[in-house]
Amino acid sequence: MFILHISRGDFSISPLTRALGGVPAERFHAGPGPCVLYLHGGGYVIGSPHSHRHLTSRLAQLLEGEVFSLDYRLAPEAPYPAAVEDALAAWTALSAMGGRPVAVAGDSAGGGLACALTMALAARGETPPACLALFSPWVSLKTSADSYDRLAALDPMISRATAGFFARLYAPGERHGEPLASPLYGDVTGFPPTLIQAGGREVFLDDIQAFAARLQQNGVVELSVQPEMFHVWHLYWPRLAEARAALADAARFIERHHRTSP
C-alpha cells in the first residue's frame, strides 16, 4: 500500500497512454518479449500507473517485452467491485490483441486484484492468464491474522489500522469475506502457474502463506519469502539489491511460462 515516488531519471522507457476496454493504461514497450497486465498497489484507494512507473518500466526492460499498467478506478469514489470490473474490461481487450498469451502481475492490492480477476475469469469459463506474478499480495481485507500482531513492530509499511482503514473505504465490512474482495476465501481451481513473493517482516504474511497453501494443493504456486524484507520491497529496486533480485526472478518466471503457454 505504500507509494514510493522515484524521479524520472530512474527509468528509461517513456510510457505511452492508451485505453484497454475503456480503462486508461500506460504502455511500456521494450521488445517482442512477454506481455504483462500490471495492477498497481495502494489499498484500492491510492496509487496509479505514475506512482509505479519506475517498477513497471523496469519489468518491461527485464522481459524485453511489453507491460500495460492499468489505471483502474479507486475507492471511495468507486468502491468494490469497480476495480474488478475495470481489470476484467482491460483483460478482455488486451487478451484479444494479437492472440498472444498475457501474464498478470501486481503488488499489494494489485496482487489481490490479479487473483480476483483470475477468479472472475474462471466463473465466466474463460481462459486464465498465462501466469501470475504477485508481490506481497493483499488477499484478505480482514485483519484477523496472527501476523498483524506478531510482526507489527517489524513492518514499516502496514499496520492493522492502516489495512482496516483502506479495507473499509474499498468495501463495507459485510463484504470483506467475498472472494472477489478477499481471494483467500475464493475458489482457486484452475489458477495458472503463480509466483508469490512476500517479505518475512510484513503483517500480510500469514494470509499470503495461507493463500499459497491453497494454491499448492493444485501444484501451481512458487512461494518465496524473503526473511528480512518488508511489504513490496520491489518498489525500491533502484537502491535495494534484494528488490532487483526479486524483479529479475519474477521476470524469469514470466518468461518461462510465456514460452510454455498454449
GROMACS .gro file of C-alpha atoms in nm:
model
  262
    1MET     CA    1   0.000   0.000   0.000
    2PHE     CA    2   0.299   0.230   0.045
    3ILE     CA    3   0.363   0.450  -0.259
    4LEU     CA    4   0.721   0.545  -0.341
    5HIS     CA    5   0.791   0.834  -0.574
    6ILE     CA    6   1.105   0.793  -0.785
    7SER     CA    7   1.239   1.066  -1.009
    8ARG     CA    8   1.206   1.042  -1.386
    9GLY     CA    9   1.576   0.964  -1.418
   10ASP     CA   10   1.525   0.625  -1.258
   11PHE     CA   11   1.354   0.475  -1.563
   12SER     CA   12   1.447   0.498  -1.929
   13ILE     CA   13   1.138   0.383  -2.121
   14SER     CA   14   0.883   0.653  -2.186
   15PRO     CA   15   0.525   0.534  -2.136
   16LEU     CA   16   0.250   0.569  -2.391
   17THR     CA   17  -0.106   0.622  -2.272
   18ARG     CA   18  -0.386   0.416  -2.420
   19ALA     CA   19  -0.716   0.262  -2.319
   20LEU     CA   20  -0.787  -0.105  -2.260
   21GLY     CA   21  -1.157  -0.177  -2.272
   22GLY     CA   22  -1.223   0.187  -2.191
   23VAL     CA   23  -0.986   0.186  -1.891
   24PRO     CA   24  -0.678   0.414  -1.911
   25ALA     CA   25  -0.340   0.244  -1.902
   26GLU     CA   26   0.027   0.317  -1.952
   27ARG     CA   27   0.214   0.102  -2.203
   28PHE     CA   28   0.585   0.030  -2.174
   29HIS     CA   29   0.735  -0.140  -2.480
   30ALA     CA   30   1.089  -0.278  -2.460
   31GLY     CA   31   1.084  -0.553  -2.721
   32PRO     CA   32   0.896  -0.856  -2.857
   33GLY     CA   33   0.900  -1.049  -2.530
   34PRO     CA   34   0.615  -1.138  -2.293
   35CYS     CA   35   0.309  -0.919  -2.248
   36VAL     CA   36   0.201  -0.831  -1.892
   37LEU     CA   37  -0.103  -0.658  -1.747
   38TYR     CA   38   0.020  -0.485  -1.430
   39LEU     CA   39  -0.214  -0.390  -1.143
   40HIS     CA   40  -0.066  -0.138  -0.902
   41GLY     CA   41  -0.099  -0.139  -0.525
   42GLY     CA   42  -0.230   0.130  -0.294
   43GLY     CA   43  -0.507  -0.033  -0.094
   44TYR     CA   44  -0.759   0.024  -0.376
   45VAL     CA   45  -0.760   0.388  -0.263
   46ILE     CA   46  -0.430   0.547  -0.371
   47GLY     CA   47  -0.165   0.479  -0.631
   48SER     CA   48  -0.163   0.493  -1.010
   49PRO     CA   49   0.047   0.387  -1.308
   50HIS     CA   50   0.251   0.702  -1.242
   51SER     CA   51   0.339   0.602  -0.884
   52HIS     CA   52   0.460   0.261  -1.008
   53ARG     CA   53   0.622   0.376  -1.331
   54HIS     CA   54   0.975   0.303  -1.214
   55LEU     CA   55   0.871  -0.057  -1.136
   56THR     CA   56   0.668  -0.130  -1.448
   57SER     CA   57   0.928   0.017  -1.681
   58ARG     CA   58   1.194  -0.196  -1.510
   59LEU     CA   59   0.983  -0.508  -1.553
   60ALA     CA   60   0.938  -0.431  -1.924
   61GLN     CA   61   1.314  -0.393  -1.960
   62LEU     CA   62   1.385  -0.721  -1.783
   63LEU     CA   63   1.133  -0.903  -2.000
   64GLU     CA   64   1.236  -0.721  -2.318
   65GLY     CA   65   0.862  -0.719  -2.365
   66GLU     CA   66   0.553  -0.510  -2.304
   67VAL     CA   67   0.385  -0.404  -1.980
   68PHE     CA   68   0.044  -0.237  -1.958
   69SER     CA   69  -0.008  -0.063  -1.623
   70LEU     CA   70  -0.379  -0.020  -1.555
   71ASP     CA   71  -0.528   0.299  -1.412
   72TYR     CA   72  -0.829   0.126  -1.257
   73ARG     CA   73  -1.089   0.321  -1.059
   74LEU     CA   74  -1.022   0.379  -0.690
   75ALA     CA   75  -1.232   0.395  -0.374
   76PRO     CA   76  -1.405   0.562  -0.205
   77GLU     CA   77  -1.539   0.729  -0.521
   78ALA     CA   78  -1.551   0.391  -0.699
   79PRO     CA   79  -1.573   0.117  -0.434
   80TYR     CA   80  -1.572  -0.260  -0.480
   81PRO     CA   81  -1.627  -0.415  -0.729
   82ALA     CA   82  -1.526  -0.128  -0.961
   83ALA     CA   83  -1.159  -0.231  -0.965
   84VAL     CA   84  -1.252  -0.589  -1.057
   85GLU     CA   85  -1.481  -0.465  -1.335
   86ASP     CA   86  -1.201  -0.249  -1.477
   87ALA     CA   87  -0.949  -0.532  -1.461
   88LEU     CA   88  -1.193  -0.759  -1.647
   89ALA     CA   89  -1.258  -0.499  -1.916
   90ALA     CA   90  -0.885  -0.440  -1.965
   91TRP     CA   91  -0.807  -0.811  -1.969
   92THR     CA   92  -1.071  -0.878  -2.234
   93ALA     CA   93  -0.931  -0.605  -2.457
   94LEU     CA   94  -0.567  -0.697  -2.407
   95SER     CA   95  -0.610  -1.071  -2.450
   96ALA     CA   96  -0.786  -1.005  -2.782
   97MET     CA   97  -0.486  -0.814  -2.919
   98GLY     CA   98  -0.274  -1.039  -3.135
   99GLY     CA   99  -0.384  -1.366  -2.982
  100ARG     CA  100  -0.072  -1.388  -2.764
  101PRO     CA  101  -0.055  -1.514  -2.405
  102VAL     CA  102  -0.081  -1.244  -2.139
  103ALA     CA  103   0.056  -1.265  -1.785
  104VAL     CA  104  -0.082  -1.063  -1.495
  105ALA     CA  105   0.133  -0.911  -1.222
  106GLY     CA  106   0.055  -0.687  -0.928
  107ASP     CA  107   0.167  -0.570  -0.587
  108SER     CA  108  -0.028  -0.544  -0.261
  109ALA     CA  109  -0.390  -0.460  -0.350
  110GLY     CA  110  -0.294  -0.508  -0.714
  111GLY     CA  111  -0.182  -0.861  -0.631
  112GLY     CA  112  -0.518  -0.930  -0.470
  113LEU     CA  113  -0.689  -0.778  -0.772
  114ALA     CA  114  -0.491  -1.008  -1.002
  115CYS     CA  115  -0.629  -1.306  -0.807
  116ALA     CA  116  -0.982  -1.164  -0.817
  117LEU     CA  117  -0.951  -1.118  -1.193
  118THR     CA  118  -0.844  -1.480  -1.231
  119MET     CA  119  -1.140  -1.599  -1.022
  120ALA     CA  120  -1.380  -1.384  -1.222
  121LEU     CA  121  -1.247  -1.530  -1.547
  122ALA     CA  122  -1.291  -1.882  -1.411
  123ALA     CA  123  -1.652  -1.804  -1.316
  124ARG     CA  124  -1.712  -1.700  -1.676
  125GLY     CA  125  -1.547  -2.014  -1.810
  126GLU     CA  126  -1.273  -1.809  -1.975
  127THR     CA  127  -0.904  -1.890  -2.016
  128PRO     CA  128  -0.689  -1.769  -1.724
  129PRO     CA  129  -0.375  -1.558  -1.761
  130ALA     CA  130  -0.060  -1.736  -1.876
  131CYS     CA  131   0.073  -1.692  -1.522
  132LEU     CA  132   0.051  -1.463  -1.219
  133ALA     CA  133   0.338  -1.278  -1.050
  134LEU     CA  134   0.227  -1.141  -0.714
  135PHE     CA  135   0.436  -0.910  -0.496
  136SER     CA  136   0.318  -0.902  -0.132
  137PRO     CA  137  -0.043  -0.959  -0.241
  138TRP     CA  138  -0.328  -0.835  -0.021
  139VAL     CA  139  -0.551  -1.143  -0.033
  140SER     CA  140  -0.783  -1.074   0.262
  141LEU     CA  141  -0.949  -0.749   0.365
  142LYS     CA  142  -0.993  -0.898   0.712
  143THR     CA  143  -0.722  -0.811   0.963
  144SER     CA  144  -0.752  -1.108   1.198
  145ALA     CA  145  -0.434  -1.297   1.105
  146ASP     CA  146  -0.181  -1.352   1.385
  147SER     CA  147   0.093  -1.184   1.180
  148TYR     CA  148  -0.077  -0.846   1.228
  149ASP     CA  149   0.028  -0.875   1.595
  150ARG     CA  150   0.342  -1.086   1.564
  151LEU     CA  151   0.507  -0.864   1.301
  152ALA     CA  152   0.358  -0.527   1.396
  153ALA     CA  153   0.689  -0.393   1.526
  154LEU     CA  154   0.881  -0.517   1.220
  155ASP     CA  155   0.660  -0.395   0.935
  156PRO     CA  156   0.748  -0.033   0.846
  157MET     CA  157   0.474  -0.008   0.584
  158ILE     CA  158   0.144  -0.159   0.701
  159SER     CA  159  -0.040  -0.190   1.031
  160ARG     CA  160  -0.375  -0.340   1.126
  161ALA     CA  161  -0.516   0.013   1.149
  162THR     CA  162  -0.388   0.109   0.804
  163ALA     CA  163  -0.515  -0.208   0.639
  164GLY     CA  164  -0.852  -0.175   0.810
  165PHE     CA  165  -0.887   0.187   0.702
  166PHE     CA  166  -0.827   0.106   0.335
  167ALA     CA  167  -1.046  -0.205   0.354
  168ARG     CA  168  -1.342  -0.005   0.486
  169LEU     CA  169  -1.306   0.255   0.212
  170TYR     CA  170  -1.297  -0.017  -0.052
  171ALA     CA  171  -1.587  -0.233   0.068
  172PRO     CA  172  -1.830  -0.248   0.362
  173GLY     CA  173  -1.734  -0.493   0.634
  174GLU     CA  174  -2.005  -0.744   0.547
  175ARG     CA  175  -1.846  -0.788   0.204
  176HIS     CA  176  -1.488  -0.843   0.322
  177GLY     CA  177  -1.530  -1.220   0.300
  178GLU     CA  178  -1.643  -1.219  -0.062
  179PRO     CA  179  -1.391  -1.394  -0.289
  180LEU     CA  180  -1.352  -1.108  -0.536
  181ALA     CA  181  -1.277  -0.874  -0.245
  182SER     CA  182  -1.066  -1.124  -0.049
  183PRO     CA  183  -0.934  -1.400  -0.278
  184LEU     CA  184  -0.815  -1.600   0.023
  185TYR     CA  185  -1.176  -1.718   0.059
  186GLY     CA  186  -1.238  -1.796  -0.309
  187ASP     CA  187  -1.211  -2.100  -0.534
  188VAL     CA  188  -0.858  -2.137  -0.673
  189THR     CA  189  -0.945  -2.422  -0.908
  190GLY     CA  190  -0.793  -2.359  -1.248
  191PHE     CA  191  -0.539  -2.100  -1.136
  192PRO     CA  192  -0.240  -2.072  -1.368
  193PRO     CA  193   0.123  -2.103  -1.252
  194THR     CA  194   0.164  -1.842  -0.979
  195LEU     CA  195   0.471  -1.682  -0.826
  196ILE     CA  196   0.420  -1.518  -0.486
  197GLN     CA  197   0.697  -1.310  -0.334
  198ALA     CA  198   0.648  -1.199   0.027
  199GLY     CA  199   0.854  -1.033   0.294
  200GLY     CA  200   0.919  -1.207   0.622
  201ARG     CA  201   0.851  -0.881   0.806
  202GLU     CA  202   0.512  -0.790   0.660
  203VAL     CA  203   0.187  -0.818   0.850
  204PHE     CA  204   0.017  -0.978   0.549
  205LEU     CA  205   0.247  -1.280   0.579
  206ASP     CA  206   0.007  -1.530   0.739
  207ASP     CA  207  -0.271  -1.454   0.489
  208ILE     CA  208  -0.024  -1.481   0.200
  209GLN     CA  209   0.106  -1.815   0.322
  210ALA     CA  210  -0.249  -1.945   0.374
  211PHE     CA  211  -0.338  -1.848   0.018
  212ALA     CA  212  -0.020  -2.009  -0.117
  213ALA     CA  213  -0.103  -2.329   0.071
  214ARG     CA  214  -0.438  -2.345  -0.108
  215LEU     CA  215  -0.267  -2.297  -0.444
  216GLN     CA  216  -0.010  -2.561  -0.351
  217GLN     CA  217  -0.289  -2.818  -0.335
  218ASN     CA  218  -0.325  -2.764  -0.710
  219GLY     CA  219   0.051  -2.763  -0.760
  220VAL     CA  220   0.061  -2.422  -0.927
  221VAL     CA  221   0.243  -2.196  -0.681
  222GLU     CA  222   0.601  -2.091  -0.617
  223LEU     CA  223   0.623  -1.908  -0.285
  224SER     CA  224   0.933  -1.708  -0.200
  225VAL     CA  225   0.952  -1.549   0.145
  226GLN     CA  226   1.248  -1.315   0.197
  227PRO     CA  227   1.304  -1.313   0.577
  228GLU     CA  228   1.446  -0.961   0.609
  229MET     CA  229   1.221  -0.789   0.356
  230PHE     CA  230   0.915  -0.570   0.411
  231HIS     CA  231   0.593  -0.506   0.220
  232VAL     CA  232   0.655  -0.461  -0.156
  233TRP     CA  233   1.027  -0.404  -0.124
  234HIS     CA  234   1.030  -0.432  -0.504
  235LEU     CA  235   0.946  -0.060  -0.519
  236TYR     CA  236   1.299   0.016  -0.400
  237TRP     CA  237   1.481  -0.161  -0.682
  238PRO     CA  238   1.690   0.147  -0.776
  239ARG     CA  239   1.854   0.131  -0.431
  240LEU     CA  240   1.799  -0.222  -0.297
  241ALA     CA  241   1.979  -0.528  -0.434
  242GLU     CA  242   1.714  -0.761  -0.291
  243ALA     CA  243   1.448  -0.577  -0.489
  244ARG     CA  244   1.645  -0.605  -0.812
  245ALA     CA  245   1.688  -0.977  -0.750
  246ALA     CA  246   1.317  -1.025  -0.681
  247LEU     CA  247   1.215  -0.847  -1.001
  248ALA     CA  248   1.467  -1.048  -1.200
  249ASP     CA  249   1.324  -1.370  -1.056
  250ALA     CA  250   0.973  -1.257  -1.144
  251ALA     CA  251   1.079  -1.177  -1.500
  252ARG     CA  252   1.235  -1.522  -1.540
  253PHE     CA  253   0.916  -1.682  -1.408
  254ILE     CA  254   0.701  -1.488  -1.654
  255GLU     CA  255   0.935  -1.567  -1.944
  256ARG     CA  256   0.931  -1.937  -1.862
  257HIS     CA  257   0.554  -1.958  -1.858
  258HIS     CA  258   0.516  -1.731  -2.157
  259ARG     CA  259   0.712  -1.987  -2.359
  260THR     CA  260   0.509  -2.282  -2.233
  261SER     CA  261   0.165  -2.119  -2.257
  262PRO     CA  262  -0.051  -2.260  -2.538
   0.00000   0.00000   0.00000
